[in-house]
Amino acid sequence: MMDASKLLFSLLVLMSTAKWRSETSKSGCTDTTPEYFKLIEGEAFYFVPYHLDDPDLPDENFTWYKTGSENENITTDETHRIHYHGGALFLLNVSTKDSGTYTAKEKTESCECCKHHLEIHVFNKTSQEDLTFGPIKSSEKNIRISCPEPVSYICSTFGGKITWYKGVSLLQGQHEADWWVYDSTKKDEGVYTCICTWTHHHRVYNTSGHRRLIVLEKGFYRKVEILSPTAKMQLADEGVGIKLNCSILCGTNVNRECAASWDVDGKAVEQMDGYNQTIKTVIEEDTQNFISTAILTIERVSPKDFQHTFKCTGVGFYTNDFILKLKQRESVIPLVIQGVCVVFICVLAAVLIRCFAIDIALLFRPYFPLRRHNEVLEDKCGYRLFIQGRDDIPGEDRLELVERCLKQSRRLMVILTPGSKLGSEVTDQCSTSNQTSVIGGYDWQVGLHHALVQRELSVILIQLGDTGPQGYTHLPPGLQHLIRKSAPIRWPEGSRGAAAWNSHFWKRVRYLMPAIPAKKRALSAVI
């Protein structure tokens, strides 16, 4: 296979093909594409046309000459520095004046007239840097430097020996056409020269070729990372076009293939109508990351597209893929209709309640009976209370009733209000005062006597509302003594849960009540 650099040189002279074709039309010969080489002064060069099938044909079949204002015929005499044998041209100990174009006119049975063209440019040895063949750029750990093809061809043809140099330093121990740089680093960069030493008619000649090595930063291969898409479901509108983005990261400083692509239900996008895919690979300047992006364009989303499976595939040193499906985007129209209906119903209900409030209340009153306010200590805790006006008998002697009830009671409950009046209830048996009794009445005096003197009765004090700036100074001395001895329990005004039997207020009241409630008796037994 021809060396890449030689192919490059050949391409550079394609522009001159028109000139050769013009001459072909005049001379009646078929012209081949010219080949171009750069040579170093003092070295030797052996050339066989690339299109020539057999260079060992008789000399009579070829005529070599140097093209110019006047063509200079080249001899077959081997004593001359420039001569030829058949289709092969020898340029020995070349000089700068040898630069120019050389042509071989071939006559064969299959081609009455074929012309092979060679163009060379001879440089002096100080121009070595300009004569390097294609550079070698690699980030591999072990890098192979190949001797340029024209030099290795000459060595293999004449059994020559290859010697390697880096710059002006001789590299020991390697005479093959390939030089290997192991565990490459930046220190290994430079110009590598392979020199072929070969013999022609007992004379020794040299032919050299130069390659520049550029060591790139070591590549970091990783499992292909799917950058996009990130969600397994993407919303789409039927009848509207959409673009799906498949973006992958292959690694850093990698020279391998890095490509993203889409397929639909396992089929290549190119095989399906209505789909178009573009792929682009870029290298980030800052990070040297290799990123490939494939954009799948769906011209018009159809109902079938919501059934398809779209797969984003990333191929690099490793492979990875991601499955994506399209989902029909929900319309906002049903939500708007629902919202309008809710608002309309709320407005209608407000209007009906405002206009027919009395009728509605009368309609539902049978189904919502009035809440009963039961006494917590009686209904929930089992205690017996005597409440004047509820449990006494009209016409009964009050003094006798007070004496009898206080003897049967175990607690005297006193309700303290902000006014100058005082209400009291005797719990578990009898009460000796009503809420209209004036402080200092007979029933209240009897109660304090039993509580303070005889110590037969415990008192529970409950405070309603604020006492005001005067505090408890307006109360009798005996009651003030009880307040100092045990602070009243305050009723939490405005609290919704205070009336519940298990509230904190009722727990404190139950704590001060007897541990075992008295057994309920018939009303006749109390009288």
Coordinates of C-alpha atoms in Angstrom, one line a residue:
M1 CA 0.0 0.0 0.0
M2 CA 1.4 3.4 -0.9
D3 CA 2.5 5.6 1.9
A4 CA 0.0 8.2 3.0
S5 CA 2.5 11.0 2.4
K6 CA 3.2 9.8 -1.1
L7 CA -0.5 9.9 -1.8
L8 CA -0.6 13.4 -0.5
F9 CA 2.2 14.5 -2.8
S10 CA 0.3 12.9 -5.7
L11 CA -2.8 14.8 -4.8
L12 CA -0.9 18.1 -4.8
V13 CA -0.1 17.7 -8.5
L14 CA -3.6 16.8 -9.6
M15 CA -3.9 20.4 -10.8
S16 CA -1.3 19.7 -13.5
T17 CA -3.4 16.8 -14.9
A18 CA -5.1 19.1 -17.3
K19 CA -1.7 20.0 -18.8
W20 CA -0.9 16.3 -19.3
R21 CA -4.3 15.6 -20.8
S22 CA -3.8 18.5 -23.2
E23 CA -0.6 17.0 -24.4
T24 CA -2.3 13.6 -24.7
S25 CA -4.7 15.0 -27.1
K26 CA -1.8 16.3 -29.2
S27 CA 0.5 13.3 -29.1
G28 CA -2.1 10.5 -29.0
C29 CA -0.6 9.0 -25.8
T30 CA -2.4 8.1 -22.6
D31 CA -1.1 10.1 -19.6
T32 CA -1.1 8.8 -16.0
T33 CA -1.3 11.0 -12.9
P34 CA 2.0 12.6 -12.1
E35 CA 3.8 11.5 -8.9
Y36 CA 5.6 14.0 -6.7
F37 CA 8.6 13.6 -4.4
K38 CA 11.0 15.6 -2.3
L39 CA 14.7 14.5 -2.3
I40 CA 17.8 15.4 -0.3
E41 CA 20.9 16.5 -2.1
G42 CA 23.6 13.8 -2.2
E43 CA 21.3 10.8 -1.7
A44 CA 20.0 8.3 -4.3
F45 CA 16.5 7.6 -5.5
Y46 CA 14.9 4.6 -7.3
F47 CA 11.5 5.2 -8.9
V48 CA 9.0 2.8 -10.5
P49 CA 5.7 4.3 -11.8
Y50 CA 2.8 3.5 -9.6
H51 CA 0.7 2.4 -12.5
L52 CA 3.3 0.2 -14.1
D53 CA 2.5 -3.5 -13.9
D54 CA 6.0 -4.8 -14.7
P55 CA 9.2 -2.7 -14.3
D56 CA 11.4 -5.4 -15.8
L57 CA 10.1 -5.1 -19.4
P58 CA 12.8 -4.6 -22.0
D59 CA 14.5 -1.2 -22.3
E60 CA 13.2 -0.9 -25.9
N61 CA 9.7 -0.6 -24.6
F62 CA 10.5 2.7 -22.7
T63 CA 11.9 6.0 -23.5
W64 CA 12.8 8.2 -20.4
Y65 CA 13.5 11.9 -20.7
K66 CA 13.5 15.1 -18.6
T67 CA 10.8 17.5 -19.7
G68 CA 11.8 21.1 -20.3
S69 CA 12.1 23.6 -23.1
E70 CA 14.0 20.9 -24.8
N71 CA 13.5 17.3 -23.7
E72 CA 16.7 15.7 -22.4
N73 CA 16.8 12.0 -23.2
I74 CA 18.0 9.7 -20.4
T75 CA 20.4 6.8 -21.1
T76 CA 20.4 3.2 -20.1
D77 CA 24.1 3.3 -19.5
E78 CA 24.7 2.4 -15.8
T79 CA 27.8 4.5 -15.6
H80 CA 25.7 7.6 -15.8
R81 CA 24.4 9.2 -12.6
I82 CA 20.9 9.2 -14.0
H83 CA 19.9 6.2 -16.1
Y84 CA 17.0 3.8 -16.4
H85 CA 16.3 0.1 -16.9
G86 CA 12.9 -0.7 -18.4
G87 CA 10.3 1.2 -16.4
A88 CA 12.7 1.9 -13.4
L89 CA 14.5 5.2 -13.1
F90 CA 17.8 5.7 -11.1
L91 CA 18.8 9.1 -9.8
L92 CA 22.2 8.6 -8.0
N93 CA 23.9 11.3 -5.9
V94 CA 21.1 13.8 -6.8
S95 CA 21.8 17.5 -6.9
T96 CA 19.6 20.6 -6.9
K97 CA 19.9 20.9 -10.7
D98 CA 18.1 17.5 -11.0
S99 CA 14.8 19.1 -9.9
G100 CA 12.2 18.9 -12.6
T101 CA 9.8 16.6 -14.4
Y102 CA 10.7 13.2 -15.8
T103 CA 8.6 11.2 -18.2
A104 CA 8.6 7.6 -19.3
K105 CA 7.0 6.9 -22.7
E106 CA 5.9 3.2 -22.7
K107 CA 4.9 1.2 -25.8
T108 CA 3.0 -2.1 -25.1
E109 CA 0.6 -4.4 -26.9
S110 CA -2.3 -3.2 -24.8
C111 CA -1.3 0.5 -24.9
E112 CA 0.3 1.8 -28.0
C113 CA 1.5 4.8 -26.1
C114 CA 1.4 5.4 -22.3
K115 CA 3.2 8.2 -20.4
H116 CA 4.3 8.0 -16.8
H117 CA 5.3 11.3 -15.1
L118 CA 7.5 12.0 -12.1
E119 CA 8.2 15.4 -10.6
I120 CA 10.9 15.8 -8.0
H121 CA 12.3 18.7 -6.0
V122 CA 15.8 18.4 -4.5
F123 CA 16.7 20.2 -1.3
N124 CA 20.0 20.6 0.5
K125 CA 20.6 18.8 3.8
T126 CA 19.8 21.9 5.9
S127 CA 16.2 21.7 4.7
Q128 CA 15.6 18.4 6.5
E129 CA 12.9 19.8 8.7
D130 CA 10.9 20.7 5.6
L131 CA 11.2 17.2 4.1
T132 CA 9.3 15.3 6.8
F133 CA 6.6 13.0 5.6
G134 CA 3.2 13.2 7.3
P135 CA 3.5 13.7 11.1
I136 CA 2.5 11.0 13.5
K137 CA 0.1 12.2 16.3
S138 CA -0.8 9.7 18.9
S139 CA -1.8 9.3 22.5
E140 CA -1.2 5.6 22.6
K141 CA 1.1 4.1 25.2
N142 CA 3.2 2.4 22.5
I143 CA 3.6 4.2 19.2
R144 CA 4.8 2.8 15.9
I145 CA 6.8 5.0 13.6
S146 CA 6.9 3.6 10.1
C147 CA 9.7 4.4 7.6
P148 CA 8.2 6.3 4.6
E149 CA 7.1 4.0 1.9
P150 CA 9.6 5.2 -0.9
V151 CA 12.5 4.4 1.5
S152 CA 11.2 1.1 2.7
Y153 CA 10.4 0.1 -0.9
I154 CA 14.0 0.8 -2.0
C155 CA 15.4 -1.2 1.0
S156 CA 13.2 -4.2 0.3
T157 CA 14.0 -4.1 -3.5
F158 CA 17.8 -4.0 -3.1
G159 CA 18.2 -5.8 0.3
G160 CA 19.4 -2.6 2.0
K161 CA 19.8 -2.0 5.7
I162 CA 17.8 0.5 7.7
T163 CA 19.3 2.7 10.4
W164 CA 17.2 4.9 12.7
Y165 CA 18.0 8.4 14.1
K166 CA 16.2 10.8 16.4
G167 CA 17.4 14.2 15.4
V168 CA 21.2 13.6 15.1
S169 CA 21.3 10.8 17.7
L170 CA 21.7 7.2 16.5
L171 CA 19.0 4.8 17.8
Q172 CA 20.7 1.5 18.6
G173 CA 19.3 -2.0 18.1
Q174 CA 16.7 -1.5 15.4
H175 CA 17.0 -2.1 11.7
E176 CA 13.4 -2.8 10.8
A177 CA 11.1 -0.6 8.8
D178 CA 9.1 0.2 11.9
W179 CA 10.5 1.9 15.0
W180 CA 8.5 1.4 18.3
V181 CA 8.4 4.0 21.0
Y182 CA 7.3 2.2 24.2
D183 CA 5.7 4.0 27.2
S184 CA 5.7 7.2 25.2
T185 CA 6.0 10.6 26.9
K186 CA 6.5 14.2 25.8
K187 CA 10.2 13.6 25.9
D188 CA 9.9 11.2 22.9
E189 CA 8.6 13.9 20.6
G190 CA 10.9 14.9 17.7
V191 CA 12.0 14.1 14.1
Y192 CA 12.8 10.4 13.5
T193 CA 14.8 9.5 10.4
C194 CA 15.2 6.1 8.8
I195 CA 18.2 5.8 6.4
C196 CA 18.3 2.9 4.0
T197 CA 21.9 1.9 2.9
W198 CA 21.7 0.0 -0.4
T199 CA 24.1 -1.2 -3.1
H200 CA 23.8 -0.8 -6.9
H201 CA 26.5 -2.1 -9.1
H202 CA 28.9 -2.4 -6.2
R203 CA 28.3 1.2 -5.1
V204 CA 26.8 2.1 -1.8
Y205 CA 24.0 4.7 -1.7
N206 CA 21.8 6.2 1.0
T207 CA 18.1 7.2 0.9
S208 CA 16.4 8.7 3.9
G209 CA 12.9 9.6 5.1
H210 CA 11.8 11.7 8.1
R211 CA 8.7 11.6 10.3
R212 CA 7.8 14.0 13.1
L213 CA 6.3 12.4 16.2
I214 CA 3.8 14.4 18.3
V215 CA 2.8 12.7 21.6
L216 CA -0.7 13.7 22.6
E217 CA -2.0 13.5 26.1
K218 CA -3.1 10.0 27.1
G219 CA -6.7 9.3 26.3
F220 CA -9.1 8.4 29.1
Y221 CA -11.7 5.8 27.9
R222 CA -14.8 5.4 29.9
K223 CA -18.2 3.7 29.6
V224 CA -20.2 5.8 27.1
E225 CA -22.2 8.3 29.1
I226 CA -25.6 9.3 27.8
L227 CA -25.9 13.0 28.4
S228 CA -29.3 13.3 26.7
P229 CA -32.1 12.2 27.0
T230 CA -32.4 11.8 30.7
A231 CA -36.1 11.0 31.1
K232 CA -37.7 7.9 29.7
M233 CA -40.8 9.8 28.6
Q234 CA -41.1 12.9 26.4
L235 CA -44.3 14.8 25.8
A236 CA -45.3 15.5 22.2
D237 CA -48.2 16.9 20.4
E238 CA -49.9 14.9 17.6
G239 CA -49.6 16.5 14.2
V240 CA -46.6 18.7 15.3
G241 CA -43.0 18.2 14.5
I242 CA -40.4 17.4 17.2
K243 CA -36.7 16.9 17.6
L244 CA -35.1 14.2 19.8
N245 CA -31.6 14.9 21.0
C246 CA -29.2 12.0 21.7
S247 CA -25.9 13.3 23.1
I248 CA -23.1 11.0 24.4
L249 CA -19.7 11.4 26.0
C250 CA -17.0 8.8 24.9
G251 CA -14.0 10.0 26.9
T252 CA -11.1 12.4 27.0
N253 CA -8.3 12.5 24.3
V254 CA -9.7 9.4 22.6
N255 CA -8.9 8.6 19.0
R256 CA -11.4 5.8 18.6
E257 CA -14.8 6.0 17.0
C258 CA -17.3 8.1 18.9
A259 CA -20.8 8.2 17.4
A260 CA -24.3 8.7 18.7
S261 CA -27.4 7.4 16.7
W262 CA -31.1 6.8 16.9
D263 CA -33.1 3.8 15.9
V264 CA -36.9 3.2 15.9
D265 CA -38.1 -0.2 17.0
G266 CA -34.7 -1.6 16.2
K267 CA -34.7 -0.2 12.6
A268 CA -32.2 2.4 11.3
V269 CA -33.8 5.8 10.9
E270 CA -32.7 6.0 7.2
Q271 CA -35.0 3.1 6.5
M272 CA -38.1 4.9 7.7
D273 CA -40.1 7.7 6.1
G274 CA -40.8 10.9 8.0
Y275 CA -37.6 10.7 10.0
N276 CA -34.3 12.6 9.5
Q277 CA -31.1 12.2 11.5
T278 CA -28.0 14.4 11.7
I279 CA -24.9 13.4 13.6
K280 CA -22.1 15.7 14.8
T281 CA -19.0 14.9 16.9
V282 CA -17.1 17.7 18.7
I283 CA -14.1 18.0 20.9
E284 CA -14.3 20.4 23.8
E285 CA -11.3 22.7 23.8
D286 CA -11.0 23.0 27.6
T287 CA -11.5 19.4 28.6
Q288 CA -10.7 17.5 25.3
N289 CA -13.9 15.5 25.9
F290 CA -15.3 13.7 22.8
I291 CA -19.0 14.4 22.5
S292 CA -21.2 13.1 19.8
T293 CA -24.8 14.3 19.2
A294 CA -27.5 12.8 17.0
I295 CA -30.6 14.8 16.4
L296 CA -33.7 12.9 15.2
T297 CA -36.3 15.1 13.5
I298 CA -39.8 13.8 13.2
E299 CA -41.6 16.0 10.7
R300 CA -45.1 15.3 12.0
V301 CA -45.9 13.2 15.1
S302 CA -48.5 10.6 14.2
P303 CA -50.5 8.2 16.6
K304 CA -48.1 5.4 15.6
D305 CA -45.1 7.4 17.1
F306 CA -46.6 7.1 20.5
Q307 CA -46.3 3.3 20.2
H308 CA -42.8 3.3 18.8
T309 CA -39.6 2.7 21.0
F310 CA -36.9 5.2 20.3
K311 CA -33.4 4.1 21.3
C312 CA -30.4 6.4 21.7
T313 CA -27.2 4.4 21.2
G314 CA -23.6 5.6 21.9
V315 CA -20.7 3.7 20.4
G316 CA -17.1 4.3 21.5
F317 CA -14.6 2.1 23.3
Y318 CA -17.7 0.9 25.1
T319 CA -21.3 1.1 24.1
N320 CA -24.4 2.3 25.9
D321 CA -28.0 3.0 25.1
F322 CA -31.2 4.7 26.4
I323 CA -34.8 3.9 25.7
L324 CA -37.2 6.8 25.1
K325 CA -41.0 6.8 24.4
L326 CA -43.3 9.6 23.4
K327 CA -46.4 10.5 25.4
Q328 CA -49.4 12.5 24.2
R329 CA -49.4 15.9 25.9
E330 CA -52.7 16.4 27.8
S331 CA -54.9 19.2 26.5
V332 CA -55.6 22.1 28.9
I333 CA -59.1 22.5 27.6
P334 CA -60.7 19.9 29.9
L335 CA -59.0 21.4 32.9
V336 CA -60.3 24.9 31.9
I337 CA -63.8 23.5 31.5
Q338 CA -63.6 21.8 34.9
G339 CA -62.4 25.0 36.6
V340 CA -65.2 27.0 35.0
C341 CA -67.8 24.5 36.2
V342 CA -66.5 24.5 39.8
V343 CA -66.5 28.3 39.9
F344 CA -70.1 28.4 38.5
I345 CA -71.3 25.9 41.0
C346 CA -69.7 27.8 43.9
V347 CA -71.3 31.1 42.7
L348 CA -74.7 29.4 42.3
A349 CA -74.5 27.8 45.7
A350 CA -73.6 31.2 47.3
V351 CA -76.5 32.9 45.6
L352 CA -79.0 30.2 46.6
I353 CA -77.8 30.3 50.3
R354 CA -78.1 34.1 50.3
C355 CA -81.6 34.1 48.8
F356 CA -83.0 31.0 50.6
A357 CA -81.1 30.9 53.9
I358 CA -84.2 30.7 56.0
D359 CA -85.8 28.0 53.9
I360 CA -82.6 26.0 53.9
A361 CA -82.3 26.2 57.7
L362 CA -85.9 25.1 58.2
L363 CA -85.4 22.3 55.7
F364 CA -82.4 20.7 57.4
R365 CA -83.4 21.5 61.0
P366 CA -85.1 18.1 61.6
Y367 CA -81.8 16.3 60.6
F368 CA -79.5 18.4 62.9
P369 CA -81.0 18.5 66.5
L370 CA -79.7 21.0 69.0
R371 CA -76.7 19.9 70.8
R372 CA -77.3 18.9 74.4
H373 CA -75.0 20.4 77.0
N374 CA -74.7 17.6 79.6
E375 CA -73.1 18.0 83.0
V376 CA -69.6 16.5 82.8
L377 CA -69.3 15.4 86.4
E378 CA -72.7 13.7 86.4
D379 CA -72.8 12.1 82.9
K380 CA -69.1 11.3 82.4
C381 CA -67.7 10.8 85.9
G382 CA -70.7 9.5 87.9
Y383 CA -70.8 12.2 90.6
R384 CA -74.1 13.4 92.1
L385 CA -74.6 17.2 92.1
F386 CA -77.2 19.2 93.9
I387 CA -78.1 22.3 91.9
Q388 CA -80.7 24.6 93.6
G389 CA -83.7 25.2 91.4
R390 CA -83.2 21.9 89.7
D391 CA -83.1 19.4 92.6
D392 CA -85.0 21.1 95.5
I393 CA -88.7 20.8 96.2
P394 CA -90.8 23.9 96.1
G395 CA -91.9 25.0 99.6
E396 CA -89.3 23.0 101.4
D397 CA -87.7 24.5 104.5
R398 CA -84.5 26.1 103.3
L399 CA -82.6 26.1 106.7
E400 CA -83.3 22.4 107.2
L401 CA -82.3 21.7 103.5
V402 CA -79.0 23.4 104.0
E403 CA -78.1 21.6 107.1
R404 CA -79.0 18.2 105.7
C405 CA -77.3 18.6 102.3
L406 CA -74.0 19.9 103.8
K407 CA -73.8 17.0 106.2
Q408 CA -74.3 14.6 103.2
S409 CA -71.8 16.3 100.9
R410 CA -68.1 15.6 100.5
R411 CA -67.1 18.7 98.3
L412 CA -68.3 22.3 98.2
M413 CA -67.8 23.8 94.7
V414 CA -67.5 27.7 94.8
I415 CA -67.8 29.6 91.5
L416 CA -66.0 33.0 91.8
T417 CA -67.2 35.7 89.4
P418 CA -66.0 39.2 88.8
G419 CA -69.0 40.7 90.6
S420 CA -69.7 41.0 94.3
K421 CA -72.0 38.0 94.3
L422 CA -71.1 34.4 94.8
G423 CA -72.5 31.2 93.5
S424 CA -71.7 27.8 95.1
E425 CA -72.6 24.2 94.4
V426 CA -72.4 21.3 96.8
T427 CA -71.2 18.3 94.8
D428 CA -72.0 14.7 95.4
Q429 CA -74.9 15.6 97.6
C430 CA -76.3 19.1 98.3
S431 CA -75.8 22.8 97.6
T432 CA -76.4 25.5 100.1
S433 CA -76.5 28.6 97.9
N434 CA -77.7 29.8 94.6
Q435 CA -76.1 32.3 92.3
T436 CA -78.4 35.1 93.5
S437 CA -77.3 34.7 97.2
V438 CA -75.5 37.6 98.8
I439 CA -72.1 37.0 100.3
G440 CA -72.6 36.4 103.9
G441 CA -76.0 34.6 103.6
Y442 CA -77.0 31.7 105.9
D443 CA -76.2 28.9 103.5
W444 CA -72.8 30.4 102.7
Q445 CA -71.9 30.8 106.4
V446 CA -72.9 27.2 107.2
G447 CA -70.7 26.0 104.3
L448 CA -67.7 27.9 105.5
H449 CA -68.2 26.7 109.0
H450 CA -68.2 23.1 107.8
A451 CA -65.1 23.7 105.7
L452 CA -63.0 25.8 108.1
V453 CA -64.1 24.9 111.6
Q454 CA -65.5 21.4 111.5
R455 CA -63.2 20.4 108.6
E456 CA -65.8 18.1 107.3
L457 CA -65.9 19.4 103.8
S458 CA -63.3 20.2 101.1
V459 CA -63.8 23.3 98.9
I460 CA -63.1 23.4 95.1
L461 CA -62.6 27.0 93.9
I462 CA -63.4 27.9 90.2
Q463 CA -62.6 31.3 88.8
L464 CA -64.8 32.7 85.9
G465 CA -63.4 35.8 84.0
D466 CA -61.0 38.4 85.3
T467 CA -61.1 39.5 89.0
G468 CA -60.3 43.1 88.0
P469 CA -58.0 45.5 89.9
Q470 CA -59.5 44.7 93.3
G471 CA -58.7 41.0 93.1
Y472 CA -60.3 39.0 95.9
T473 CA -60.4 41.7 98.5
H474 CA -64.1 42.1 98.3
L475 CA -64.6 38.5 99.4
P476 CA -65.2 37.4 103.1
P477 CA -62.0 36.7 105.1
G478 CA -62.8 33.0 105.4
L479 CA -63.1 32.7 101.6
Q480 CA -59.9 34.7 101.1
H481 CA -58.2 32.2 103.5
L482 CA -59.3 29.3 101.3
I483 CA -58.0 31.1 98.1
R484 CA -54.6 31.6 99.7
K485 CA -54.6 28.0 100.7
S486 CA -55.5 26.7 97.3
A487 CA -55.5 28.8 94.1
P488 CA -58.8 28.7 92.1
I489 CA -59.0 26.7 88.9
R490 CA -59.5 29.1 86.0
W491 CA -62.1 28.4 83.3
P492 CA -60.3 29.0 79.9
E493 CA -62.7 31.4 78.1
G494 CA -62.7 31.2 74.3
S495 CA -61.2 27.7 74.2
R496 CA -63.2 25.4 71.9
G497 CA -62.1 22.2 73.7
A498 CA -62.6 23.4 77.3
A499 CA -66.1 21.9 77.5
A500 CA -64.9 18.4 76.5
W501 CA -64.9 15.9 79.4
N502 CA -61.2 15.0 78.9
S503 CA -59.9 18.6 78.7
H504 CA -57.2 19.9 81.0
F505 CA -59.8 21.9 83.0
W506 CA -62.0 19.0 83.8
K507 CA -59.0 16.8 84.6
R508 CA -58.0 19.2 87.3
V509 CA -61.6 19.3 88.7
R510 CA -61.8 15.5 88.7
Y511 CA -58.4 15.4 90.5
L512 CA -59.9 17.4 93.4
M513 CA -63.1 15.3 93.5
P514 CA -63.5 12.2 95.6
A515 CA -61.8 9.2 94.1
I516 CA -65.0 7.1 94.3
P517 CA -68.3 8.7 93.3
A518 CA -71.3 8.1 95.6
K519 CA -73.9 5.7 94.4
K520 CA -76.8 7.4 92.8
R521 CA -80.0 7.2 94.8
A522 CA -83.6 7.8 93.8
L523 CA -84.7 11.4 94.1
S524 CA -87.1 10.4 96.9
A525 CA -84.2 9.2 99.0
V526 CA -82.5 12.6 98.8
I527 CA -85.5 14.5 100.0

